[in-house]
CSV table of C-alpha atoms and ligand atoms in Angstrom, one decimal:
chain,number,residue,atom,x,y,z
A,1,MET,CA,0.0,0.0,0.0
A,2,TYR,CA,1.4,3.4,-0.9
A,3,GLY,CA,0.4,6.7,-2.6
A,4,ASP,CA,-3.0,8.2,-1.8
A,5,ALA,CA,-4.0,4.9,-0.1
A,6,LEU,CA,-1.3,5.5,2.5
A,7,CYS,CA,-1.6,9.3,2.8
A,8,SER,CA,-3.7,11.6,0.8
A,9,PHE,CA,-2.6,15.2,0.6
A,10,ASN,CA,-4.6,18.4,-0.1
A,11,PRO,CA,-4.3,18.5,-4.0
A,12,ILE,CA,-3.8,22.2,-4.1
A,13,TYR,CA,-0.2,21.7,-3.0
A,14,GLY,CA,0.5,19.3,-5.9
A,15,GLN,CA,2.7,16.8,-4.0
A,16,GLY,CA,0.7,13.6,-4.2
A,17,MET,CA,2.3,12.2,-7.4
A,18,THR,CA,5.8,13.2,-6.2
A,19,ILE,CA,5.3,11.3,-2.9
A,20,ALA,CA,3.8,8.3,-4.7
A,21,VAL,CA,6.8,8.0,-6.9
A,22,MET,CA,9.3,8.5,-4.0
A,23,GLU,CA,7.4,5.8,-2.1
A,24,SER,CA,7.7,3.4,-5.1
A,25,PHE,CA,11.4,3.9,-5.1
A,26,ALA,CA,11.6,3.3,-1.4
A,27,LEU,CA,9.5,0.1,-1.9
A,28,ARG,CA,11.9,-1.0,-4.7
A,29,GLN,CA,14.9,-0.4,-2.3
A,30,CYS,CA,13.2,-2.3,0.5
A,31,LEU,CA,12.4,-5.3,-1.8
A,32,ALA,CA,16.0,-5.3,-3.1
A,33,ALA,CA,17.1,-6.0,0.5
A,34,GLY,CA,14.7,-9.1,0.7
A,35,THR,CA,11.2,-9.6,2.0
A,36,ASP,CA,12.1,-10.1,5.7
A,37,ASP,CA,10.1,-7.6,7.8
A,38,ILE,CA,9.2,-5.8,4.6
A,39,ALA,CA,6.1,-4.1,5.9
A,40,ARG,CA,7.8,-2.5,8.9
A,41,ARG,CA,10.8,-1.4,6.8
A,42,PHE,CA,8.7,0.0,4.0
A,43,PHE,CA,6.3,1.9,6.3
A,44,ARG,CA,9.2,3.4,8.2
A,45,ALA,CA,10.8,4.6,5.0
A,46,ALA,CA,7.4,5.9,3.7
A,47,ALA,CA,6.7,7.7,7.0
A,48,ALA,CA,10.0,9.6,6.7
A,49,LEU,CA,9.0,10.7,3.1
A,50,ILE,CA,5.6,11.8,4.1
A,51,ASP,CA,6.7,13.9,7.1
A,52,THR,CA,8.0,16.9,5.3
A,53,PRO,CA,5.2,17.4,2.8
A,54,TRP,CA,2.7,16.8,5.5
A,55,GLN,CA,4.3,19.5,7.7
A,56,ILE,CA,4.3,21.9,4.7
A,57,THR,CA,0.6,21.4,3.9
A,58,VAL,CA,-0.5,21.4,7.6
A,59,SER,CA,1.5,24.6,8.3
A,60,SER,CA,0.0,26.3,5.3
A,61,ASP,CA,-3.6,25.2,6.1
A,62,LEU,CA,-3.3,26.4,9.7
A,63,GLN,CA,-2.7,30.0,8.4
A,64,HIS,CA,-6.5,30.0,7.8
A,65,PRO,CA,-8.4,31.0,11.0
A,66,GLY,CA,-11.2,28.5,10.3
A,67,VAL,CA,-8.9,25.5,10.3
A,68,GLU,CA,-8.9,23.6,13.6
A,69,GLY,CA,-5.5,22.6,15.1
A,70,LYS,CA,-2.8,23.7,17.5
A,71,ARG,CA,-0.6,26.6,16.4
A,72,PRO,CA,2.6,26.4,18.4
A,73,VAL,CA,4.9,29.4,18.5
A,74,GLN,CA,7.4,27.7,16.1
A,75,LEU,CA,4.6,27.3,13.5
A,76,ARG,CA,3.4,30.9,14.0
A,77,LEU,CA,6.9,32.2,13.6
A,78,PHE,CA,7.5,30.1,10.4
A,79,ASN,CA,4.2,31.3,8.9
A,80,TRP,CA,5.0,34.9,9.8
A,81,TYR,CA,8.3,34.5,8.0
A,82,ILE,CA,6.7,32.8,5.0
A,83,THR,CA,4.2,35.7,4.6
A,84,ARG,CA,7.2,38.1,4.3
A,85,LEU,CA,9.0,35.7,2.0
A,86,PHE,CA,6.0,35.8,-0.3
A,87,ARG,CA,6.0,39.6,-0.3
A,88,ALA,CA,9.7,39.8,-1.1
A,89,ALA,CA,9.4,37.0,-3.7
A,90,GLN,CA,7.0,39.2,-5.8
A,91,SER,CA,10.1,41.1,-7.0
A,92,ASP,CA,12.8,38.5,-6.3
A,93,ILE,CA,13.1,35.5,-8.7
A,94,VAL,CA,15.7,33.8,-6.4
A,95,LEU,CA,13.2,33.7,-3.6
A,96,THR,CA,10.4,32.5,-5.8
A,97,THR,CA,12.6,29.7,-7.1
A,98,ARG,CA,13.7,28.7,-3.5
A,99,PHE,CA,10.0,28.6,-2.4
A,100,LEU,CA,9.0,26.5,-5.4
A,101,GLU,CA,11.9,24.1,-4.8
A,102,MET,CA,10.7,23.6,-1.3
A,103,LEU,CA,7.1,23.2,-2.3
A,104,ASN,CA,8.1,20.6,-4.9
A,105,LEU,CA,10.2,18.7,-2.4
A,106,ILE,CA,13.6,19.5,-4.0
A,107,ARG,CA,14.7,21.3,-0.9
A,108,GLN,CA,13.8,21.0,2.8
A,109,PRO,CA,11.7,23.8,4.3
A,110,ALA,CA,14.6,24.6,6.6
A,111,ALA,CA,16.5,25.8,3.5
A,112,LEU,CA,14.2,28.8,3.4
A,113,LEU,CA,15.7,29.9,6.7
A,114,GLU,CA,19.3,29.9,5.4
A,115,PRO,CA,21.1,33.3,6.1
A,116,GLY,CA,21.3,34.2,2.4
A,117,THR,CA,17.6,33.6,1.9
A,118,ALA,CA,16.6,35.4,5.1
A,119,LEU,CA,18.7,38.4,4.1
A,120,ARG,CA,16.8,38.6,0.8
A,121,VAL,CA,13.5,38.4,2.6
A,122,TRP,CA,14.5,41.2,5.0
A,123,ARG,CA,15.8,43.4,2.1
A,124,GLY,CA,12.6,42.7,0.0
A,125,ASN,CA,10.4,43.8,2.9
A,126,ARG,CA,12.5,46.8,3.7
A,127,ARG,CA,12.2,48.0,0.1
A,128,ARG,CA,8.4,47.5,0.2
A,129,THR,CA,8.1,49.4,3.5
A,130,HIS,CA,10.1,52.3,2.1
A,131,ARG,CA,7.9,52.4,-1.0
A,132,ALA,CA,4.7,52.3,1.0
A,133,ASN,CA,6.0,54.9,3.5
A,134,PRO,CA,8.4,57.1,1.6
A,135,PRO,CA,10.5,59.5,3.9
A,136,LEU,CA,8.8,62.9,4.3
A,137,GLU,CA,10.1,65.6,2.0
A,138,ALA,CA,11.5,68.7,3.8
A,139,SER,CA,9.2,71.6,3.0
B,1,LIG,C1,-7.8,17.7,-8.5
B,1,LIG,C2,-6.5,17.1,-8.1
B,1,LIG,C3,-5.3,17.7,-8.6
B,1,LIG,C4,-4.1,17.1,-8.3
B,1,LIG,N1,-2.9,17.8,-8.7
B,1,LIG,C5,-1.7,17.2,-8.4
B,1,LIG,C6,-0.5,17.9,-8.9
B,1,LIG,O1,-0.5,18.9,-9.5
B,1,LIG,N2,0.7,17.3,-8.6
B,1,LIG,C7,0.7,16.1,-7.9
B,1,LIG,O2,1.8,15.6,-7.6
B,1,LIG,N3,-0.4,15.5,-7.4
B,1,LIG,C8,-1.6,16.0,-7.7
B,1,LIG,N4,-2.7,15.4,-7.2
B,1,LIG,C9,-2.6,14.2,-6.4
B,1,LIG,C10,-2.4,13.0,-7.3
B,1,LIG,O3,-3.3,12.9,-8.3
B,1,LIG,C11,-2.4,11.7,-6.4
B,1,LIG,O4,-1.6,11.9,-5.2
B,1,LIG,C12,-1.8,10.5,-7.1
B,1,LIG,O5,-2.6,10.3,-8.3
B,1,LIG,C13,-1.9,9.3,-6.2
B,1,LIG,O6,-1.5,8.2,-7.0
B,1,LIG,P1,-2.0,6.8,-6.5
B,1,LIG,O7,-1.4,5.8,-7.5
B,1,LIG,O8,-1.8,6.5,-5.1
B,1,LIG,O9,-3.6,6.8,-6.7
B,1,LIG,P2,-4.5,7.0,-8.0
B,1,LIG,O10,-3.8,7.8,-9.0
B,1,LIG,O11,-5.8,7.4,-7.5
B,1,LIG,O12,-4.6,5.5,-8.6
B,1,LIG,C14,-5.4,4.5,-8.0
B,1,LIG,C15,-5.9,3.7,-9.2
B,1,LIG,O13,-6.6,2.5,-8.6
B,1,LIG,C16,-7.8,2.3,-9.2
B,1,LIG,N5,-8.7,1.5,-8.3
B,1,LIG,C17,-9.3,2.0,-7.3
B,1,LIG,N6,-10.0,1.0,-6.7
B,1,LIG,C18,-9.7,-0.1,-7.4
B,1,LIG,C19,-10.2,-1.5,-7.3
B,1,LIG,N7,-11.0,-1.9,-6.3
B,1,LIG,N8,-9.7,-2.4,-8.2
B,1,LIG,C20,-8.9,-2.0,-9.2
B,1,LIG,N9,-8.5,-0.7,-9.4
B,1,LIG,C21,-8.9,0.2,-8.5
B,1,LIG,C22,-8.3,3.7,-9.6
B,1,LIG,O14,-9.2,3.6,-10.6
B,1,LIG,C23,-7.0,4.4,-10.0
B,1,LIG,O15,-6.7,4.2,-11.3
B,1,LIG,C24,-4.0,15.9,-7.5
B,1,LIG,C25,-5.2,15.3,-7.1
B,1,LIG,C26,-6.4,15.9,-7.4
B,1,LIG,C27,-7.7,15.2,-7.0
């Protein structure tokens, strides 16, 4: 059992096929090592693959006030940061690419917190604040 039968994601994030394929590779690897304890070995490998996209989709869903669930400080901070990353990404193709790489499971979410990326987020938001509130002209 794998793919949607094992874990079905919210389709708006477009991760279901990627995970199904990754799970099929994991199954092939498990089978290559023999059939002893195959179920436990495969489900352990599949759980590790599912963890990251599940966290991504749950974190994003929990940004909506109507969604039930706990919102620990770590999650609220991450979502606060992601909102600012989205703003900066509107005029920064590097940030847009980094976000899409994370969403498409090429990079881990933690990569969005790397210093170089965080600096771009900060710069992008600072520029926007300046544009929204330009310094007052001396009269
Ligand atoms: C609207 C929508 C948009 C999506 N967009 C994306 C996207 O952009 N990117 C992405 O990665 N994922 C996307 N997904 C998710 C993706 O489609 C699924 O995660 C993926 O297809 C799961 O593959 P699967 O093989 O587990 O199941 P399925 O693709 O559902 O395959 C199961 C197959 O089993 C067959 N079947 C069922 N019961 C029986 C039975 N009793 N006997 C014989 N056959 C049976 C079904 O007919 C089906 O062909 C989207 C899903 C939806 C609903």
